[in-house]
PDB file of C-alpha atoms in Angstrom:
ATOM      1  CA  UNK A   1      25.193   7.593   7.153  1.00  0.00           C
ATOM      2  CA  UNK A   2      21.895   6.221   8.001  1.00  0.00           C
ATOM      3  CA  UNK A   3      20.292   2.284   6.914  1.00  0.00           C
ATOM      4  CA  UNK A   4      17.577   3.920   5.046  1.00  0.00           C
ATOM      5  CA  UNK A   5      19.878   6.396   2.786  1.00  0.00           C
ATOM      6  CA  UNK A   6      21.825   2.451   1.934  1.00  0.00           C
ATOM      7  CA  UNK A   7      18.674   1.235   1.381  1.00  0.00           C
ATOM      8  CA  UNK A   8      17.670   4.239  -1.216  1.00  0.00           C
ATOM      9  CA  UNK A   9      20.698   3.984  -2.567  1.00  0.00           C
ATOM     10  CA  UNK A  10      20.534  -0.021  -3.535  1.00  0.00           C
ATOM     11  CA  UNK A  11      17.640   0.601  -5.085  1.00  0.00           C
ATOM     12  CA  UNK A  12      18.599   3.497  -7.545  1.00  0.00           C
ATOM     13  CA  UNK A  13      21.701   1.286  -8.070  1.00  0.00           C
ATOM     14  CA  UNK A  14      19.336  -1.433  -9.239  1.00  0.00           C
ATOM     15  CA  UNK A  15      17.183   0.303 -11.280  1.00  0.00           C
ATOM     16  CA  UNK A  16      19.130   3.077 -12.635  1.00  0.00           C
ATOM     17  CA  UNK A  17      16.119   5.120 -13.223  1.00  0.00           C
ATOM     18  CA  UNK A  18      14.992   8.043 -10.615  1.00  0.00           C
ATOM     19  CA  UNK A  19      11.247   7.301 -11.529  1.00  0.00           C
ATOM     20  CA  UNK A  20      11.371   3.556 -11.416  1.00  0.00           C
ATOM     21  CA  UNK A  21      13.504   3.653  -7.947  1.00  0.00           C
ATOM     22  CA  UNK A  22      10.946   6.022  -6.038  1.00  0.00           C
ATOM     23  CA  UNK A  23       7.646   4.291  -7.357  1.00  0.00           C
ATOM     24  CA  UNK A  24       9.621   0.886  -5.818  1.00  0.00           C
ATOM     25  CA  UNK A  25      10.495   2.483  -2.767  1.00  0.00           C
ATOM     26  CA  UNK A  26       6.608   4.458  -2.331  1.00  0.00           C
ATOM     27  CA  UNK A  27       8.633   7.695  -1.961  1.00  0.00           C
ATOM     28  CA  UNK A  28       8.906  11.188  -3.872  1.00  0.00           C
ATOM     29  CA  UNK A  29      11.586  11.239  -6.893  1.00  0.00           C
ATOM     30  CA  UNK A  30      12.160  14.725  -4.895  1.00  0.00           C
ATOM     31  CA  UNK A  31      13.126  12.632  -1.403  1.00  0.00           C
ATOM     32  CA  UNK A  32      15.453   9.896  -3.149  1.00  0.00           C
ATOM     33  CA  UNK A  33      17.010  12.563  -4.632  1.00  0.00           C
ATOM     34  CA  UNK A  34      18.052  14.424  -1.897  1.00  0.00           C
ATOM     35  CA  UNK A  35      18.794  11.281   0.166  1.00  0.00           C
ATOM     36  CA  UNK A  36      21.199  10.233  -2.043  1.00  0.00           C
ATOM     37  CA  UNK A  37      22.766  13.621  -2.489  1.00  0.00           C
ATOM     38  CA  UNK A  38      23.502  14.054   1.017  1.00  0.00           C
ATOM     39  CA  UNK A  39      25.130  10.272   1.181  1.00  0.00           C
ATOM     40  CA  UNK A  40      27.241  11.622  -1.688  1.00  0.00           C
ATOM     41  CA  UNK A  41      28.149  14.962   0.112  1.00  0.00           C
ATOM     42  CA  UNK A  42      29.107  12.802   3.276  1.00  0.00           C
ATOM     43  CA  UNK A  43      30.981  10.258   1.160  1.00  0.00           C
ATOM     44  CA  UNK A  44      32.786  13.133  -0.766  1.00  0.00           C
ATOM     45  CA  UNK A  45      32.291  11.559  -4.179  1.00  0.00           C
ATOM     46  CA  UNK A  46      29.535  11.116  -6.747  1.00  0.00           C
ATOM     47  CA  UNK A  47      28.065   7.746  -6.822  1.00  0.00           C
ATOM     48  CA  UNK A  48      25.869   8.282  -9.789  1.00  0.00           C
ATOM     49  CA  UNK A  49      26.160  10.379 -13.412  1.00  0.00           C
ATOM     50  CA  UNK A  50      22.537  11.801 -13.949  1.00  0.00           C
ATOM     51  CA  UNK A  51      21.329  11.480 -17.558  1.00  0.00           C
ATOM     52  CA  UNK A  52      18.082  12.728 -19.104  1.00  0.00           C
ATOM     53  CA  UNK A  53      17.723   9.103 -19.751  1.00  0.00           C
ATOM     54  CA  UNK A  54      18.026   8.126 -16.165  1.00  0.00           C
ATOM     55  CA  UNK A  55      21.355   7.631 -14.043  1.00  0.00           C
ATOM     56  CA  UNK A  56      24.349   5.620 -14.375  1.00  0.00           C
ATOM     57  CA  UNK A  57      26.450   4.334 -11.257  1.00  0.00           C
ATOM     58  CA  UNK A  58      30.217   5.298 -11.300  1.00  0.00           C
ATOM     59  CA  UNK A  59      33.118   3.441 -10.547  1.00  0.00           C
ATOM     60  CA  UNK A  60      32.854   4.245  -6.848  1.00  0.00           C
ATOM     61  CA  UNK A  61      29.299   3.319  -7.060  1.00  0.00           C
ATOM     62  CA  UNK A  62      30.198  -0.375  -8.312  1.00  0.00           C
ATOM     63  CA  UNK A  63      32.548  -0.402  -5.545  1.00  0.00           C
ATOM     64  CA  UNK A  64      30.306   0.302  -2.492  1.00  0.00           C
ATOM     65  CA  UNK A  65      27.513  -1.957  -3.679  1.00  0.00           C
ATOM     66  CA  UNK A  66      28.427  -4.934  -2.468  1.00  0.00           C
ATOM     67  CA  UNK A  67      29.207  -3.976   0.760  1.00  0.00           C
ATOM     68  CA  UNK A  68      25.773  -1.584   0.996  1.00  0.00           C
ATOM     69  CA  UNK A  69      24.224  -4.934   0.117  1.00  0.00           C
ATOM     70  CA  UNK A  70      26.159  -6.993   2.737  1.00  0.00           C
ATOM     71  CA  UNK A  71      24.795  -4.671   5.313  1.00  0.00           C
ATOM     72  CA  UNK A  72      21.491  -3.918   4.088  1.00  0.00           C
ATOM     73  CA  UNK A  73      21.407  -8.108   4.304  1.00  0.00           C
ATOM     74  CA  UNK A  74      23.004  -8.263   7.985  1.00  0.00           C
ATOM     75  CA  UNK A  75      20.548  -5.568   9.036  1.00  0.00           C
ATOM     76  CA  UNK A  76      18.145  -8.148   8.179  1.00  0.00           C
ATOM     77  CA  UNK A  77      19.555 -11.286   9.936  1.00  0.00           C
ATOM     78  CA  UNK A  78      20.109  -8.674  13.382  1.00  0.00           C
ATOM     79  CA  UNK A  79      16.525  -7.821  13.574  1.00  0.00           C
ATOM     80  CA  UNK A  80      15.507 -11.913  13.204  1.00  0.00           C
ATOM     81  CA  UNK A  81      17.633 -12.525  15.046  1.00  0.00           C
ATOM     82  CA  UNK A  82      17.050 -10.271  18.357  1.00  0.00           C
ATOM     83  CA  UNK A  83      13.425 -10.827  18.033  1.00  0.00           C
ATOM     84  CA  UNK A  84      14.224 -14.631  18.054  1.00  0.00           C
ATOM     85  CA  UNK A  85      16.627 -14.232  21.585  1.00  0.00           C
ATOM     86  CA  UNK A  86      13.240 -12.217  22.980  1.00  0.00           C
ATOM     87  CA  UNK A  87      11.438 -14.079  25.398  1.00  0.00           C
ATOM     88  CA  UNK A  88       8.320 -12.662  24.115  1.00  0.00           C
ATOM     89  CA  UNK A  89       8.222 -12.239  20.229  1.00  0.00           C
ATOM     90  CA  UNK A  90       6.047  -9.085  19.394  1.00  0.00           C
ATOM     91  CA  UNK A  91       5.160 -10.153  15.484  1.00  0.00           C
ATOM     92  CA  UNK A  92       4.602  -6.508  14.260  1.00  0.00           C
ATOM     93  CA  UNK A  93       1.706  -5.989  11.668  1.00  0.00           C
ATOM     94  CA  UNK A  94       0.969  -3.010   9.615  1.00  0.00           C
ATOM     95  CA  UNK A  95      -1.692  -2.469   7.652  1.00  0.00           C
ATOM     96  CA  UNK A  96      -3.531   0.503   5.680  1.00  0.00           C
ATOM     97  CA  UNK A  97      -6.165   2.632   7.137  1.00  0.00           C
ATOM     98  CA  UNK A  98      -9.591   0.892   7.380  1.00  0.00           C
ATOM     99  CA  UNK A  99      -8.103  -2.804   6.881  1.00  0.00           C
ATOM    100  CA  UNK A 100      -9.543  -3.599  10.269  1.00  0.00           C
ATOM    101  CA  UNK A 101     -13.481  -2.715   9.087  1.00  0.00           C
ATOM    102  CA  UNK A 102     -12.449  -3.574   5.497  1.00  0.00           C
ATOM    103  CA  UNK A 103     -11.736  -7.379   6.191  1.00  0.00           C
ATOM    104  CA  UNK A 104     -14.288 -10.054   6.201  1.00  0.00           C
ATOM    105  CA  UNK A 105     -13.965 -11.532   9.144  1.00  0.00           C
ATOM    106  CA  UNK A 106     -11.274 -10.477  12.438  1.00  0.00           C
ATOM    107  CA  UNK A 107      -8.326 -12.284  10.984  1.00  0.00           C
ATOM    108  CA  UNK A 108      -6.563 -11.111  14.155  1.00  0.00           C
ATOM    109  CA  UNK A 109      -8.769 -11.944  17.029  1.00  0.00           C
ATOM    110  CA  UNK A 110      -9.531 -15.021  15.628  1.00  0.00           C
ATOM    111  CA  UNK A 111      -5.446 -15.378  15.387  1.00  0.00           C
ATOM    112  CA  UNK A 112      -5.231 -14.561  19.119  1.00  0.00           C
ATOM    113  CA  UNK A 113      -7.555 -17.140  20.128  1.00  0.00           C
ATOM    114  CA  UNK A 114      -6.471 -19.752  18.256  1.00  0.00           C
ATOM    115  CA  UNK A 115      -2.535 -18.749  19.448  1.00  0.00           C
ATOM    116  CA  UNK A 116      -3.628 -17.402  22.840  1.00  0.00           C
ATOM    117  CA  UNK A 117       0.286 -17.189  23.723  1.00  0.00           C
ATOM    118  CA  UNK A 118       1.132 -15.368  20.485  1.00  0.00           C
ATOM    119  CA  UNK A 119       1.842 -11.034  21.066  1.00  0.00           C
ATOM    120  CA  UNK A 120       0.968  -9.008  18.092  1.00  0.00           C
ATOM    121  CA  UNK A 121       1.574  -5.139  17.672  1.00  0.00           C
ATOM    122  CA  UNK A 122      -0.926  -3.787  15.332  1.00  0.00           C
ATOM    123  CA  UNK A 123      -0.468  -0.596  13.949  1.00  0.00           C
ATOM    124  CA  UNK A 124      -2.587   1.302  10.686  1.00  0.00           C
ATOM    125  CA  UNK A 125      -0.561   3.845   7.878  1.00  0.00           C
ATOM    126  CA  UNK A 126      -1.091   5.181   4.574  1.00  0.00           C
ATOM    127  CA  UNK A 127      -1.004   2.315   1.746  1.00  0.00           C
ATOM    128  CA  UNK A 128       1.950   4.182   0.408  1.00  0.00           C
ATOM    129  CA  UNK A 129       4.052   4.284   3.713  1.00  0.00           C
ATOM    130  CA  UNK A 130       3.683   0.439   4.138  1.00  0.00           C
ATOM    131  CA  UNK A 131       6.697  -0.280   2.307  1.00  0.00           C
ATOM    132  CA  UNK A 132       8.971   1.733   4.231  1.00  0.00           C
ATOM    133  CA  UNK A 133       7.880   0.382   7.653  1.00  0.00           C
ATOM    134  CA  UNK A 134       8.474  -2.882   6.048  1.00  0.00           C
ATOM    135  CA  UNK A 135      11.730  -2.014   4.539  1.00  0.00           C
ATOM    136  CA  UNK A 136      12.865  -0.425   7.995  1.00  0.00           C
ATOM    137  CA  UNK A 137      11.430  -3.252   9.785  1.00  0.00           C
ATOM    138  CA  UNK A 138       9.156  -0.997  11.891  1.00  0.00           C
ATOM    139  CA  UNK A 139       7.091  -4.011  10.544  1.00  0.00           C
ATOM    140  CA  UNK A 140       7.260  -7.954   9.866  1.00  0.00           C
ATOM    141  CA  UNK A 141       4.128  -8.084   7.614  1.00  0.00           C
ATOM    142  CA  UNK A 142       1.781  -6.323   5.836  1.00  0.00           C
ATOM    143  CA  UNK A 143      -1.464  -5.637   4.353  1.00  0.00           C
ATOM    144  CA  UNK A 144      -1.440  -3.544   1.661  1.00  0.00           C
ATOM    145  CA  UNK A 145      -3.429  -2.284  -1.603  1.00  0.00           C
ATOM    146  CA  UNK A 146      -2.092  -2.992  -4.656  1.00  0.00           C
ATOM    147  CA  UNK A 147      -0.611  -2.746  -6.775  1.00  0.00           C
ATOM    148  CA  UNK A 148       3.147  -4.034  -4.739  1.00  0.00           C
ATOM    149  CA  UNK A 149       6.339  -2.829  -5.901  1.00  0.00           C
ATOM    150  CA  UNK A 150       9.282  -4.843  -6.326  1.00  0.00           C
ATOM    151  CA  UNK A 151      10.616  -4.199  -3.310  1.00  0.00           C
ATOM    152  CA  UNK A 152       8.026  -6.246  -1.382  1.00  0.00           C
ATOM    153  CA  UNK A 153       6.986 -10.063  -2.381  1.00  0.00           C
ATOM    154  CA  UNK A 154       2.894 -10.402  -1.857  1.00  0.00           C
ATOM    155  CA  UNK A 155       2.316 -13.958  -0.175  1.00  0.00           C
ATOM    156  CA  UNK A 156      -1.031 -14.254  -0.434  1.00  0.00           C
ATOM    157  CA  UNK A 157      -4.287 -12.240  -2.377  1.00  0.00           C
ATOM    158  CA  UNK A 158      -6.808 -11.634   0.430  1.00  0.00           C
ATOM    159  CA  UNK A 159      -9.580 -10.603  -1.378  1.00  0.00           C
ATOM    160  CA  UNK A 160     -10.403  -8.441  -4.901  1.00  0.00           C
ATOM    161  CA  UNK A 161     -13.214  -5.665  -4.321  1.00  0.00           C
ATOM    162  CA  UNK A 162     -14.365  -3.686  -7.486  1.00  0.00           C
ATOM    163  CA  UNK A 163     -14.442  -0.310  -6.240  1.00  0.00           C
ATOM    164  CA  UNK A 164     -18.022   1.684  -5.896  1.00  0.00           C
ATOM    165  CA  UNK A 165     -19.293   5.093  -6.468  1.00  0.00           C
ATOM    166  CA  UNK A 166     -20.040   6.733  -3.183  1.00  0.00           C
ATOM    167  CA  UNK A 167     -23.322   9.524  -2.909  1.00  0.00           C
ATOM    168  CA  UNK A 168     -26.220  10.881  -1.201  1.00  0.00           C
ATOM    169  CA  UNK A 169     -29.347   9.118  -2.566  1.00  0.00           C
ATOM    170  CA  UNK A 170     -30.949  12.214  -3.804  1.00  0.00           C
ATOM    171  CA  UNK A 171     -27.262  12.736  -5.971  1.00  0.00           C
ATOM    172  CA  UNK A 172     -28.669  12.561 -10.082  1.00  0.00           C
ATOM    173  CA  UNK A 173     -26.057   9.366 -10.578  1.00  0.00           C
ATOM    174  CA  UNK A 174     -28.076   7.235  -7.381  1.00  0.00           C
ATOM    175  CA  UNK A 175     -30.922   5.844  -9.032  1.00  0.00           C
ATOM    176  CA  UNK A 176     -28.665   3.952 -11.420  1.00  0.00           C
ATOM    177  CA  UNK A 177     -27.816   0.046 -11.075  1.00  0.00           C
ATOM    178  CA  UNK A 178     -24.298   0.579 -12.496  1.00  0.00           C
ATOM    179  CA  UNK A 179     -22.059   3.634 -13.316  1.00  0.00           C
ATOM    180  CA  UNK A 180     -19.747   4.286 -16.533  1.00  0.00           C
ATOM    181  CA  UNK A 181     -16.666   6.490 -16.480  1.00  0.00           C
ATOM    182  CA  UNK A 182     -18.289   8.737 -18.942  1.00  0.00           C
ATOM    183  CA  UNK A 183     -21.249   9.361 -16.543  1.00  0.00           C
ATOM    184  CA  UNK A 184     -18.832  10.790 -14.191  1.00  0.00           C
ATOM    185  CA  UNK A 185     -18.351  13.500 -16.559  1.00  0.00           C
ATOM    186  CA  UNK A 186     -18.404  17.328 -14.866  1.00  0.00           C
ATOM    187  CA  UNK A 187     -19.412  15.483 -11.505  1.00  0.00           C
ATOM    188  CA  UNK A 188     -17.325  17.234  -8.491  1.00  0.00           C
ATOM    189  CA  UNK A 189     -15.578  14.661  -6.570  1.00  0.00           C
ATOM    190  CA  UNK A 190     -14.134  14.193  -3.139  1.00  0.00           C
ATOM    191  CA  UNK A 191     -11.332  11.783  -2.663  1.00  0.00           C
ATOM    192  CA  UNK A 192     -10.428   9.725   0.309  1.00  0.00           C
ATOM    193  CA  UNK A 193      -7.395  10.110   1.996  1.00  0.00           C
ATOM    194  CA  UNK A 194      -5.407   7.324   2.293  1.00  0.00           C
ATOM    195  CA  UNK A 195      -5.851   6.310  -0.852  1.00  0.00           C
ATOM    196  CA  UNK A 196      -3.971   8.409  -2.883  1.00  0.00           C
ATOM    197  CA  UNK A 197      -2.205   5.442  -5.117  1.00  0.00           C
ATOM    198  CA  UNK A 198      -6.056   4.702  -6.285  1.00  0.00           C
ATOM    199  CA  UNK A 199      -6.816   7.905  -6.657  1.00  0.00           C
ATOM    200  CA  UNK A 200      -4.066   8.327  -8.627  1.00  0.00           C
ATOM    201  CA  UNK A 201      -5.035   5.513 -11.107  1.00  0.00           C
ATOM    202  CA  UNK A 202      -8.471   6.760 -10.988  1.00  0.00           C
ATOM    203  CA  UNK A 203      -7.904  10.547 -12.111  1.00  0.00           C
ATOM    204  CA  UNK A 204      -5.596   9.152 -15.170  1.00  0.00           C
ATOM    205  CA  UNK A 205      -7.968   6.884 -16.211  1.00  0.00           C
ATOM    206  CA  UNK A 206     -10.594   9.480 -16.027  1.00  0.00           C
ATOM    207  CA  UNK A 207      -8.097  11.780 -18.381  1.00  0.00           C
ATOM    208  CA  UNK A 208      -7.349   9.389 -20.712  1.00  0.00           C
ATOM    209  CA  UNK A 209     -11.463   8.899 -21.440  1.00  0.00           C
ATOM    210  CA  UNK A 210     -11.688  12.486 -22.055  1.00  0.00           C
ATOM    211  CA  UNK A 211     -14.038  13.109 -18.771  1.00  0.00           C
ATOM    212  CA  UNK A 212     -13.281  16.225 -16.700  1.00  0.00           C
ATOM    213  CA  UNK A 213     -13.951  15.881 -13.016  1.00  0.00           C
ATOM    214  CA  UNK A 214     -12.988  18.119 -10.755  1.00  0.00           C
ATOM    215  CA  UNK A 215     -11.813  17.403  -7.236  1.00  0.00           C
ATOM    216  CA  UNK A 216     -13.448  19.298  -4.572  1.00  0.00           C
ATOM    217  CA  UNK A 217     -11.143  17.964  -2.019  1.00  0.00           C
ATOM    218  CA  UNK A 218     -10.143  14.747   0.438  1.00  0.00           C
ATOM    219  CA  UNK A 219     -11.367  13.510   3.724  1.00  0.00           C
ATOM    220  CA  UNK A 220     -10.326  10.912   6.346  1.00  0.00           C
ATOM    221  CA  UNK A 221     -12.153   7.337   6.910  1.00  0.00           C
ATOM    222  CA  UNK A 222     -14.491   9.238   9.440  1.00  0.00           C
ATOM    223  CA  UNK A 223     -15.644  11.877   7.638  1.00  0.00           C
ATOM    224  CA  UNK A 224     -15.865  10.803   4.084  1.00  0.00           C
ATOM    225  CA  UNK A 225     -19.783   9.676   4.619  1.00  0.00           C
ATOM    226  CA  UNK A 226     -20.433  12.384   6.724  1.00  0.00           C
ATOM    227  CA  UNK A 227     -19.606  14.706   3.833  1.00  0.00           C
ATOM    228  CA  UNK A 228     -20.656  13.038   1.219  1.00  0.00           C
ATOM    229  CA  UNK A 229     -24.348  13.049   2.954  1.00  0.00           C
ATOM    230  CA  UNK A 230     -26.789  15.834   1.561  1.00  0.00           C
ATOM    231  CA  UNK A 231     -23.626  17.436  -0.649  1.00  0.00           C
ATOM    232  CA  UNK A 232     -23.875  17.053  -4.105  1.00  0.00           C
ATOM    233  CA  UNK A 233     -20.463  15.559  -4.451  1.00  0.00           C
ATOM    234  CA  UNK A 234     -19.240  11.919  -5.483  1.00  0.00           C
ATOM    235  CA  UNK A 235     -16.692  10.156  -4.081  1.00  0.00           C
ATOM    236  CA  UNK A 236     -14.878   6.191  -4.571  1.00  0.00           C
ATOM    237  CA  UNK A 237     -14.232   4.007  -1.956  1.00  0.00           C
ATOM    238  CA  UNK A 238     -14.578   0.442  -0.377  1.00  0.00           C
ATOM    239  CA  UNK A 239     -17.952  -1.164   0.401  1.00  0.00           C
ATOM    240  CA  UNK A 240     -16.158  -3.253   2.694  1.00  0.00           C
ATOM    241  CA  UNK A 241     -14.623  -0.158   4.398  1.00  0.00           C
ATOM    242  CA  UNK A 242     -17.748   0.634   5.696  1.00  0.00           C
ATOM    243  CA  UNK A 243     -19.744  -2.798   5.508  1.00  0.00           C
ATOM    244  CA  UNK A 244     -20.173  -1.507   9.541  1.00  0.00           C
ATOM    245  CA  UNK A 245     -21.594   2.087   9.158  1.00  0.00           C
ATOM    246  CA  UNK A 246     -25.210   2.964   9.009  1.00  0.00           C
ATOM    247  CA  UNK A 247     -25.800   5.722   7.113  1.00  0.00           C
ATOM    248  CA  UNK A 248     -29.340   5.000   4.828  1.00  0.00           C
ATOM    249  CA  UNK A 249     -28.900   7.911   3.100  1.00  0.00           C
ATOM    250  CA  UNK A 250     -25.544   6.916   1.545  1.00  0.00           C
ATOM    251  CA  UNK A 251     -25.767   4.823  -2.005  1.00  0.00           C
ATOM    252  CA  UNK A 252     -22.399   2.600  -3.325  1.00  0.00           C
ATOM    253  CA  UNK A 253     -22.981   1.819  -6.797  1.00  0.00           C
ATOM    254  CA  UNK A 254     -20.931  -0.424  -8.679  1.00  0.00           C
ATOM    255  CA  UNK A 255     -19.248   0.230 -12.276  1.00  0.00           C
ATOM    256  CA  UNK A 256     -20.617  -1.801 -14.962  1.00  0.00           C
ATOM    257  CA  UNK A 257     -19.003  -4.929 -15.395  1.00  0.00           C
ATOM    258  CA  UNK A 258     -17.242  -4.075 -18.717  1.00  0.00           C
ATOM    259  CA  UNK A 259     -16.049  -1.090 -16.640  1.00  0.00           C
ATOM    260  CA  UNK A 260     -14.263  -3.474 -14.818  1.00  0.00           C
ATOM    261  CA  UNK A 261     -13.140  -5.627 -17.530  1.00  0.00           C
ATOM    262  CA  UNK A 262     -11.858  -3.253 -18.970  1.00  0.00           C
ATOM    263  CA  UNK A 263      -9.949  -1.470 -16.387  1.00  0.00           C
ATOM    264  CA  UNK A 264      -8.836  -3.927 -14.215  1.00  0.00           C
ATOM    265  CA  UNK A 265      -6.891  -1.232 -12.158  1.00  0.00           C
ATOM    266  CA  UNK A 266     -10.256  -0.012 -10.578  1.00  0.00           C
ATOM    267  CA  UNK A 267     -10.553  -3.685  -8.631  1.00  0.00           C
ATOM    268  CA  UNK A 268      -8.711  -3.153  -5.633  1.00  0.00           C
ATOM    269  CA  UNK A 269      -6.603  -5.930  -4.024  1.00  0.00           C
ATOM    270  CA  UNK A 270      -5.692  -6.836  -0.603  1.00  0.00           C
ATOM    271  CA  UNK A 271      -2.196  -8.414  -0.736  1.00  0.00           C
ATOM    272  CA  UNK A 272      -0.127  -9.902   2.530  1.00  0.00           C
ATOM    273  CA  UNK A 273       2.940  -8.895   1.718  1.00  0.00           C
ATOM    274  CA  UNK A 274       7.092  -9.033   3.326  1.00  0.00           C
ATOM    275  CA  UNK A 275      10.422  -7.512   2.135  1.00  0.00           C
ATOM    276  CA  UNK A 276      11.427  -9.173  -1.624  1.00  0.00           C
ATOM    277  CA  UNK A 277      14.290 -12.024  -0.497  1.00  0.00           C
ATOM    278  CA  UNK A 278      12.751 -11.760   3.502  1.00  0.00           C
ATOM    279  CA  UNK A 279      13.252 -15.261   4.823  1.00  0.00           C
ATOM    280  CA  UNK A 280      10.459 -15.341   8.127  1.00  0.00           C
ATOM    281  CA  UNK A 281      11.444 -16.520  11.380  1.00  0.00           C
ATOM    282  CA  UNK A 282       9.186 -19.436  12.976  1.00  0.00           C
ATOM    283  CA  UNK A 283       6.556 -16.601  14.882  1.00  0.00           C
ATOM    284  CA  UNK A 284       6.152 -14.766  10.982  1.00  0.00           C
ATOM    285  CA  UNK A 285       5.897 -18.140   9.552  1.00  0.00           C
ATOM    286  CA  UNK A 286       3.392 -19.105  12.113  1.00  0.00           C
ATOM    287  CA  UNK A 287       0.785 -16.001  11.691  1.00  0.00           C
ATOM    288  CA  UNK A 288       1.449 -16.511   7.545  1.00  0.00           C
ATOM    289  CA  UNK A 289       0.446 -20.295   7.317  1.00  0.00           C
ATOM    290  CA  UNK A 290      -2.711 -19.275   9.647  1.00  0.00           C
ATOM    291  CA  UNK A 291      -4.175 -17.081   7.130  1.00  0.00           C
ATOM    292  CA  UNK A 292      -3.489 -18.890   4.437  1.00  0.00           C
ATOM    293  CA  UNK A 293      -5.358 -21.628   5.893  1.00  0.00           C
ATOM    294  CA  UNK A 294      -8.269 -19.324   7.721  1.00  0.00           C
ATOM    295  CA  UNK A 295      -8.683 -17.649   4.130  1.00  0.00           C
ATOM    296  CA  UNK A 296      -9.334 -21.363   2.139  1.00  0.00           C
ATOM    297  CA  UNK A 297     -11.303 -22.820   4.894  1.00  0.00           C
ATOM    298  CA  UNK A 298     -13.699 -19.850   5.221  1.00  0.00           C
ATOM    299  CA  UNK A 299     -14.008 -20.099   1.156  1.00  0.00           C
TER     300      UNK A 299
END
């Protein structure tokens, strides 16, 4: 029996609904399934009847929870707790892939200098695997795209960035000032990787306006531009992303501002963010407070 199949398993308890459970946990309905299928096969008893509906926990079900809970909760307190008897508290921070070129200024150099005796383990993921290193405690905080599922509690909004249309200056859609969705329409696009939750809430919204655009394929941070330079192709991304990369024959046009009004999905977020119930020790606490107060002052 392993933490994270007691973890998976609280949260289909709580929500009762495969769907619901995996979007909270940024996991596959397919791998919450099968996690909590094998804890059933090595507890010898089902702990859930599966409806068409969603599922319903049985009697044994009712019966473990509180303990799951307890030691979900004590898994917790441990890992504050040994980083607290550590002479040298490592404050882990995870982030998604281009934070680090995406923010505004070097919230964590400017962290170190102002906390020269502070040690920080940085590390960069997939948006959609931040909640499990957070969950696991592979992590203390976060930054992460929204939008944040219930599992996590966002402390803070760093900053709201409409999103642009990416493409080669010679692309038809480049001499415009602003894009609409329907302008998109037959364009071939290429999607960055990393970014699949947006590109998720992009393609729907694209469906539900009746515009067909196919996807030509993805690419990395690094090659995106690269790509996207002399092709014919159109992609979405951060300006901030690459507010550092020189490439003059690259053009990031905004949506039209009733675009955005409209679709306030396709502004994309930058939340801190912790476990839902997390109470953070005094170095968590510490780093929290500074960018809070780095954030207004630079306002």
């Amino acid at each position: 029996m392993e933490l994270r199949q007691i973890q998976y398993f609280i949260q289909l308890y709580q929500d009762q609904n495969i769907t619901r459970a995996s979007k909270n946990l940024y996991i596959s309905q397919q791998g919450l399934s099968k996690s909590v299928s094998r804890l059933e096969e090595e507890l010898g008893f089902s702990l859930f009847d599966r409806h068409t509906s969603g599922v319903v926990p049985t009697r044994e079900a009712d019966a473990l929870f509180v303990h799951f809970n307890k030691i979900a909760n004590s898994y917790q307190e441990l890992q504050l707790a040994i980083d607290a008897l550590r002479q040298n508290r490592v404050l882990k921070i995870a982030a998604y892939h281009g934070f680090a070129l995406s923010c505004c200024q070097d919230l964590l150099s400017s962290y170190r200098a102002f906390y020269p005796q502070a040690a920080i383990r940085y590390q960069e993921y997939e948006n959609p695997a931040l909640p499990e290193q957070l969950l696991c405690r592979q992590a203390d905080l976060a930054f992460m795209r929204g939008p944040i599922p219930e599992t996590l509690h966002s402390l803070h909004i760093l900053c709201r960035e409409p999103v642009h249309l990416i493409v080669d200056k010679r692309h038809p859609l480049a001499e415009k000032d602003s894009i609409h969705l329907q302008d998109l329409r037959q364009q071939k696009l290429l999607l960055l990787s990393g970014m699949e939750d947006f590109n998720n809430i992009l393609l729907r919204q694209l469906a539900r306006e009746g515009v067909s655009c196919p996807v030509q394929g993805t690419a990395d941070i690094n090659a995106f531009l690269p790509i996207l330079h002399g092709s014919p192709l159109a992609g979405f991304g951060s300006r901030r992303m690459y507010q550092y990369h020189h490439f003059p024959d690259i053009v990031f046009l905004p949506l039209a501002p009733e675009e955005y009004e409209a679709h306030p999905e396709l502004v994309m977020e930058t939340h801190l963010v912790t476990p839902a119930g997390m109470t953070e020790d005094e170095a968590a606490q510490q780093f929290i407070d500074y960018i809070k107060q780095k954030l207004r002052s630079d306002d």
